[in-house]
CSV table of C-alpha atoms in Angstrom, one decimal:
chain,number,residue,atom,x,y,z
A,27,MET,CA,-19.6,-58.9,69.8
A,28,ASN,CA,-16.6,-57.5,68.1
A,29,THR,CA,-17.9,-55.5,65.2
A,30,ARG,CA,-14.6,-53.9,64.5
A,31,SER,CA,-13.2,-57.2,63.2
A,32,ASN,CA,-16.1,-57.5,60.8
A,33,ALA,CA,-15.8,-54.1,59.4
A,34,LEU,CA,-14.1,-53.2,56.2
A,35,PRO,CA,-11.5,-50.4,56.3
A,36,GLU,CA,-12.7,-47.1,55.1
A,37,SER,CA,-10.0,-47.2,52.3
A,38,ALA,CA,-11.5,-50.4,51.2
A,39,VAL,CA,-15.1,-49.1,51.1
A,40,ASP,CA,-13.9,-46.0,49.3
A,41,SER,CA,-11.9,-47.8,46.7
A,42,GLN,CA,-15.2,-50.1,46.0
A,43,LYS,CA,-17.3,-46.9,45.6
A,44,ILE,CA,-14.7,-45.2,43.3
A,45,ALA,CA,-14.2,-48.2,41.0
A,46,PRO,CA,-17.9,-48.4,39.8
A,47,ALA,CA,-18.0,-44.6,39.5
A,48,VAL,CA,-14.9,-44.7,37.1
A,49,MET,CA,-16.2,-47.5,35.1
A,50,SER,CA,-19.6,-45.7,34.8
A,51,ALA,CA,-18.0,-42.5,33.8
A,52,ALA,CA,-15.7,-44.2,31.2
A,53,ARG,CA,-18.4,-46.5,29.6
A,54,PRO,CA,-20.1,-43.4,27.7
A,55,LEU,CA,-16.7,-42.2,26.4
A,56,TYR,CA,-15.8,-45.9,25.3
A,57,TRP,CA,-19.1,-46.2,23.4
A,58,SER,CA,-19.0,-42.9,22.0
A,59,VAL,CA,-15.6,-43.6,20.3
A,60,ARG,CA,-17.1,-46.9,19.0
A,61,ARG,CA,-19.9,-44.9,17.6
A,62,GLU,CA,-17.3,-42.7,15.9
A,63,LEU,CA,-15.5,-45.6,14.3
A,64,TRP,CA,-18.9,-47.2,13.1
A,65,GLU,CA,-20.0,-44.0,11.4
A,66,ASN,CA,-16.7,-42.8,10.0
A,67,ARG,CA,-15.3,-45.8,8.3
A,68,SER,CA,-12.9,-43.6,6.3
A,69,ILE,CA,-11.0,-43.5,9.6
A,70,TYR,CA,-9.5,-46.9,8.9
A,71,ILE,CA,-10.4,-47.6,5.3
A,72,ALA,CA,-8.3,-44.7,3.9
A,73,PRO,CA,-5.0,-45.8,5.5
A,74,LEU,CA,-5.7,-49.4,4.7
A,75,ALA,CA,-6.5,-48.6,1.1
A,76,VAL,CA,-3.2,-46.6,0.9
A,77,ALA,CA,-1.3,-49.6,2.5
A,78,ALA,CA,-2.9,-52.0,-0.2
A,79,VAL,CA,-2.0,-49.8,-3.1
A,80,THR,CA,1.5,-49.4,-1.7
A,81,LEU,CA,1.9,-53.1,-1.3
A,82,PHE,CA,0.5,-53.7,-4.8
A,83,GLY,CA,3.1,-51.3,-6.3
A,84,TYR,CA,5.8,-53.0,-4.1
A,85,LEU,CA,4.7,-56.5,-5.6
A,86,ILE,CA,5.1,-55.1,-9.2
A,87,LEU,CA,8.4,-53.8,-8.2
A,88,SER,CA,9.5,-57.0,-6.7
A,89,ILE,CA,8.6,-59.1,-9.9
A,90,GLY,CA,9.4,-56.4,-12.5
A,91,TYR,CA,12.3,-54.1,-12.1
A,92,ALA,CA,14.1,-55.8,-9.1
A,93,MET,CA,14.1,-59.4,-11.0
A,94,SER,CA,15.1,-57.8,-14.2
A,95,THR,CA,18.3,-56.3,-12.7
A,96,THR,CA,21.3,-58.6,-12.9
A,97,ASN,CA,23.3,-56.5,-10.2
A,98,LEU,CA,22.3,-58.1,-7.0
A,99,ALA,CA,23.4,-54.9,-4.9
A,100,GLN,CA,21.1,-52.9,-7.0
A,101,ARG,CA,18.3,-55.3,-6.7
A,102,ARG,CA,18.5,-55.2,-2.9
A,103,ALA,CA,18.7,-51.4,-2.8
A,104,ALA,CA,15.7,-51.2,-5.1
A,105,LEU,CA,13.7,-53.6,-2.7
A,106,GLU,CA,14.7,-51.7,0.3
A,107,GLU,CA,14.1,-48.2,-0.9
A,108,PRO,CA,10.4,-48.0,-0.7
A,109,TYR,CA,10.1,-48.7,3.0
A,110,GLY,CA,10.5,-45.0,4.1
A,111,PHE,CA,8.2,-43.8,1.2
A,112,ALA,CA,5.4,-46.4,2.5
A,113,THR,CA,5.7,-45.1,5.9
A,114,ALA,CA,5.5,-41.4,4.9
A,115,LEU,CA,2.5,-42.2,2.5
A,116,ILE,CA,0.5,-44.0,5.3
A,117,MET,CA,1.2,-41.4,7.8
A,118,GLY,CA,0.4,-38.5,5.6
A,119,THR,CA,-2.8,-40.1,4.8
A,120,ALA,CA,-3.7,-40.6,8.3
A,121,PHE,CA,-2.7,-36.8,8.9
A,122,VAL,CA,-5.1,-35.6,6.2
A,123,VAL,CA,-7.9,-37.9,7.5
A,124,SER,CA,-7.4,-36.3,11.0
A,125,ILE,CA,-7.9,-32.9,9.6
A,126,PHE,CA,-10.9,-33.5,7.5
A,127,TYR,CA,-12.5,-35.6,10.3
A,128,SER,CA,-12.0,-33.0,12.8
A,129,LEU,CA,-13.5,-30.3,10.5
A,130,GLU,CA,-16.6,-32.5,10.0
A,131,ALA,CA,-16.9,-34.0,13.5
A,132,LEU,CA,-19.3,-31.7,15.1
A,133,HIS,CA,-20.5,-30.0,11.9
A,134,SER,CA,-22.0,-33.0,10.2
A,135,GLU,CA,-24.2,-34.1,13.0
A,136,ARG,CA,-25.7,-30.6,13.0
A,137,ARG,CA,-26.1,-30.6,9.2
A,138,ASP,CA,-28.0,-34.1,9.1
A,139,ARG,CA,-30.0,-33.2,12.3
A,140,SER,CA,-28.7,-36.4,14.0
A,141,ILE,CA,-27.7,-34.0,16.8
A,142,LEU,CA,-31.3,-34.0,17.9
A,143,PHE,CA,-31.0,-37.7,18.5
A,144,TRP,CA,-27.6,-37.7,20.2
A,145,LYS,CA,-28.6,-35.1,22.5
A,146,SER,CA,-31.4,-37.2,23.6
A,147,LEU,CA,-28.9,-39.8,25.0
A,148,PRO,CA,-27.6,-39.6,28.6
A,149,VAL,CA,-24.0,-38.5,27.2
A,150,SER,CA,-22.7,-35.1,28.1
A,151,ASP,CA,-21.3,-32.7,25.5
A,152,LEU,CA,-17.9,-32.9,26.9
A,153,THR,CA,-18.0,-36.7,26.6
A,154,THR,CA,-19.0,-36.4,23.0
A,155,VAL,CA,-16.3,-33.8,22.2
A,156,LEU,CA,-13.8,-35.8,23.9
A,157,SER,CA,-14.7,-39.0,21.9
A,158,LYS,CA,-14.4,-37.1,18.7
A,159,ALA,CA,-11.0,-35.6,19.8
A,160,SER,CA,-9.6,-38.9,20.7
A,161,ILE,CA,-9.9,-39.9,16.9
A,162,PRO,CA,-7.2,-37.5,15.5
A,163,LEU,CA,-5.2,-37.5,18.8
A,164,ILE,CA,-5.1,-41.3,19.7
A,165,VAL,CA,-6.9,-43.6,17.3
A,166,LEU,CA,-5.5,-42.4,14.1
A,167,PRO,CA,-1.8,-42.2,15.1
A,168,LEU,CA,-1.8,-45.6,16.8
A,169,LEU,CA,-3.9,-47.1,13.8
A,170,ALA,CA,-1.3,-45.5,11.4
A,171,PHE,CA,1.6,-47.1,13.3
A,172,ALA,CA,-0.1,-50.5,13.3
A,173,ILE,CA,-0.8,-50.4,9.5
A,174,VAL,CA,2.9,-49.1,8.9
A,175,VAL,CA,4.3,-52.1,11.0
A,176,ALA,CA,2.2,-54.5,9.1
A,177,THR,CA,2.8,-53.0,5.8
A,178,VAL,CA,6.8,-53.0,6.1
A,179,LEU,CA,6.6,-56.4,7.6
A,180,ILE,CA,4.8,-57.8,4.4
A,181,MET,CA,7.3,-55.9,2.3
A,182,LEU,CA,10.2,-57.4,4.3
A,183,LEU,CA,8.7,-60.7,3.8
A,184,LEU,CA,8.6,-60.1,-0.1
A,185,THR,CA,12.1,-58.9,0.0
A,186,THR,CA,13.3,-62.0,1.6
A,187,LEU,CA,11.6,-64.1,-0.9
A,188,VAL,CA,13.1,-62.4,-3.7
A,189,LEU,CA,16.5,-62.2,-2.6
A,190,THR,CA,16.4,-65.9,-1.3
A,191,GLY,CA,15.4,-66.8,-4.8
A,192,SER,CA,18.4,-64.9,-6.2
A,193,GLY,CA,20.8,-66.5,-3.7
A,194,VAL,CA,21.6,-63.3,-1.8
A,195,GLY,CA,21.9,-63.6,1.8
A,196,VAL,CA,18.9,-62.2,3.8
A,197,ALA,CA,20.4,-62.4,7.3
A,198,THR,CA,21.3,-58.6,7.3
A,199,ILE,CA,17.8,-57.8,6.0
A,200,TRP,CA,16.2,-58.2,9.5
A,201,LYS,CA,18.8,-55.8,11.1
A,202,PRO,CA,18.3,-54.1,14.4
A,203,GLU,CA,17.8,-50.7,12.9
A,204,LEU,CA,14.3,-52.0,11.7
A,205,TYR,CA,13.2,-52.1,15.3
A,206,GLN,CA,14.9,-48.9,16.0
A,207,THR,CA,12.9,-47.3,13.2
A,208,ALA,CA,9.7,-48.6,14.7
A,209,LEU,CA,10.5,-47.2,18.0
A,210,MET,CA,11.3,-43.9,16.4
A,211,LEU,CA,8.1,-43.9,14.4
A,212,LEU,CA,6.0,-44.6,17.7
A,213,TYR,CA,7.9,-41.6,19.5
A,214,HIS,CA,7.4,-39.3,16.6
A,215,LEU,CA,3.5,-40.1,16.7
A,216,ILE,CA,3.4,-39.6,20.4
A,217,THR,CA,5.4,-36.4,20.6
A,218,VAL,CA,4.3,-34.7,17.3
A,219,HIS,CA,1.0,-35.9,16.1
A,220,ILE,CA,-0.7,-36.5,19.5
A,221,LEU,CA,1.0,-33.9,21.8
A,222,TRP,CA,2.5,-31.2,19.6
A,223,TYR,CA,-0.5,-31.0,17.1
A,224,ALA,CA,-3.2,-31.1,19.8
A,225,PRO,CA,-3.9,-27.3,19.5
A,226,PHE,CA,-4.6,-27.7,15.9
A,227,TYR,CA,-7.1,-30.4,16.3
A,228,GLY,CA,-8.7,-28.6,19.1
A,229,TRP,CA,-9.2,-25.5,16.8
A,230,LEU,CA,-10.7,-27.5,14.1
A,231,LEU,CA,-13.2,-29.2,16.4
A,232,LEU,CA,-14.0,-25.8,17.7
A,233,VAL,CA,-14.6,-24.5,14.2
A,234,SER,CA,-16.6,-27.6,13.4
A,235,ALA,CA,-19.0,-26.9,16.4
A,236,TRP,CA,-19.5,-23.3,15.5
A,237,ALA,CA,-19.5,-22.8,11.7
A,238,ARG,CA,-22.8,-23.3,9.8
A,239,ARG,CA,-21.0,-24.0,6.5
A,240,ALA,CA,-17.6,-23.8,4.8
A,241,THR,CA,-15.6,-25.2,7.9
A,242,PHE,CA,-12.3,-25.3,6.1
A,243,LEU,CA,-12.6,-21.7,5.1
A,244,TRP,CA,-13.5,-20.7,8.7
A,245,ALA,CA,-10.6,-22.6,10.1
A,246,ALA,CA,-8.1,-21.1,7.7
A,247,LEU,CA,-9.3,-17.5,7.5
A,248,PRO,CA,-8.7,-16.4,11.3
A,249,PRO,CA,-5.0,-17.3,11.2
A,250,VAL,CA,-4.5,-15.8,7.7
A,251,ALA,CA,-6.1,-12.6,9.1
A,252,ILE,CA,-4.1,-12.3,12.2
A,253,CYS,CA,-0.9,-12.9,10.1
A,254,ALA,CA,-2.0,-10.1,7.6
A,255,VAL,CA,-3.0,-7.7,10.3
A,256,GLU,CA,0.4,-8.1,12.2
A,257,LYS,CA,2.3,-7.6,9.1
A,258,ILE,CA,0.5,-4.5,8.0
A,259,ALA,CA,0.2,-2.9,11.6
A,260,PHE,CA,3.5,-3.9,13.2
A,261,LYS,CA,5.8,-5.0,10.4
A,262,THR,CA,6.4,-8.3,12.2
A,263,THR,CA,5.6,-12.0,11.5
A,264,HIS,CA,5.6,-13.5,15.1
A,265,PHE,CA,2.3,-15.2,14.7
A,266,ALA,CA,3.3,-16.8,11.3
A,267,ALA,CA,6.5,-18.0,12.9
A,268,MET,CA,4.6,-19.4,15.7
A,269,LEU,CA,2.4,-21.3,13.3
A,270,GLN,CA,5.3,-22.5,11.2
A,271,ASN,CA,7.1,-23.8,14.3
A,272,ARG,CA,4.1,-25.6,15.4
A,273,LEU,CA,3.4,-27.2,12.0
A,274,GLY,CA,7.1,-28.1,11.7
A,275,GLY,CA,6.8,-30.5,14.6
A,276,GLY,CA,8.4,-30.4,18.0
A,277,ALA,CA,12.1,-29.7,17.4
A,278,GLU,CA,12.8,-30.3,21.2
A,279,ALA,CA,11.9,-34.0,20.6
A,280,VAL,CA,15.2,-34.6,18.9
A,281,THR,CA,18.8,-33.4,19.2
A,282,ALA,CA,19.2,-32.7,15.6
A,283,PRO,CA,16.2,-30.5,14.2
A,284,GLY,CA,17.3,-31.1,10.8
A,285,THR,CA,16.5,-34.9,10.8
A,286,LEU,CA,13.2,-36.8,11.0
A,287,PRO,CA,12.4,-38.3,14.3
A,288,MET,CA,11.9,-41.7,12.4
A,289,ASP,CA,15.6,-41.8,11.6
A,290,PRO,CA,17.3,-44.7,13.5
A,291,MET,CA,20.2,-42.6,14.2
A,292,THR,CA,18.4,-39.9,15.7
A,293,HIS,CA,19.0,-39.2,19.5
A,294,LEU,CA,15.8,-38.8,21.2
A,295,THR,CA,15.4,-36.1,23.9
A,296,PRO,CA,12.0,-36.6,25.7
A,297,GLY,CA,13.2,-34.7,28.7
A,298,ASN,CA,13.8,-31.6,26.6
A,299,PHE,CA,10.4,-32.1,24.8
A,300,LEU,CA,8.5,-32.6,28.0
A,301,GLY,CA,10.2,-29.5,29.5
A,302,SER,CA,9.3,-27.4,26.6
A,303,PRO,CA,7.0,-24.3,27.5
A,304,GLY,CA,5.5,-24.5,24.0
A,305,LEU,CA,4.3,-28.0,24.6
A,306,TRP,CA,2.4,-27.1,27.7
A,307,ILE,CA,1.1,-23.8,26.4
A,308,GLY,CA,-0.2,-25.8,23.4
A,309,LEU,CA,-1.9,-28.5,25.6
A,310,VAL,CA,-3.6,-25.6,27.6
A,311,ILE,CA,-4.9,-24.1,24.4
A,312,ALA,CA,-6.1,-27.2,23.1
A,313,ALA,CA,-8.0,-28.0,26.3
A,314,GLY,CA,-9.6,-24.5,26.2
A,315,PHE,CA,-10.6,-25.1,22.5
A,316,LEU,CA,-12.2,-28.6,23.4
A,317,ALA,CA,-14.1,-26.9,26.4
A,318,ALA,CA,-15.4,-24.1,24.1
A,319,ALA,CA,-16.4,-26.8,21.4
A,320,ALA,CA,-18.4,-28.9,24.2
A,321,ARG,CA,-20.0,-25.5,25.3
A,322,LEU,CA,-21.0,-24.6,21.7
A,323,ARG,CA,-22.4,-28.0,21.2
A,324,ARG,CA,-24.6,-27.7,24.1
A,325,TYR,CA,-26.5,-24.6,22.6
A,326,GLN,CA,-26.1,-25.3,18.8
A,327,GLY,CA,-29.0,-26.7,16.9
A,328,PRO,CA,-29.5,-28.3,13.8
A,329,ILE,CA,-28.4,-26.3,10.6
């Protein structure tokens, strides 16, 4: 009897063993992320509310000022001007939500004593911390991008309707620069909001896991103290310059540091960005903050 022909290759057997293991490891993380979305509705309600207010204001603009202007060129300029403002407003809202969520993510479950329930579940502290870190690092940037695209699309449709009724050609409204802008925005979110700002979110989560109260104060006090001690003792401002550079976004991501990455004419340099030592040092620091937050959560009890 030829048993060799009926036997599966070892690689196939190993792959069959690895696949269920990966699935079982990813499932707690998936449901933990969903739990964060269920419990923190402001994650998506705040950007959606800002988008709704922006569209309401744009509707008033379309019916009011734009229609009352007899100069068709000015009418078109007035309708196209708010696109960038709406984008910046939604992205800024998502950024603010990310900051406050990170400060409350691990602190709130200790304050309302729900940590006793969540620790009783078969979910590791690292999985819990990673699920909370995924909200400001992945979920909110992608959600902001989707809301911006939908909002600008609705504004474009309103612009098309208004200009069509005015007898103005709308063929140039749907110009290729709009698609370039969307790609620039996605590139900006990935490079700056996800990769470059990762140490900030890691630090906020660490403070959230450690502080008993006043998380915002404890998050801001150590950097301010370091800057003050360095200035007084050494007459230098290296730490403050490093924070300013980090808050200003990754200048290596674009060729012209003075322009915004969402500008359609900006030349992208992902190679320079990925080769930047500051990027990888920041990611290592962020990983250390998240590991420390997971360890703190393991031993921290309710407040």
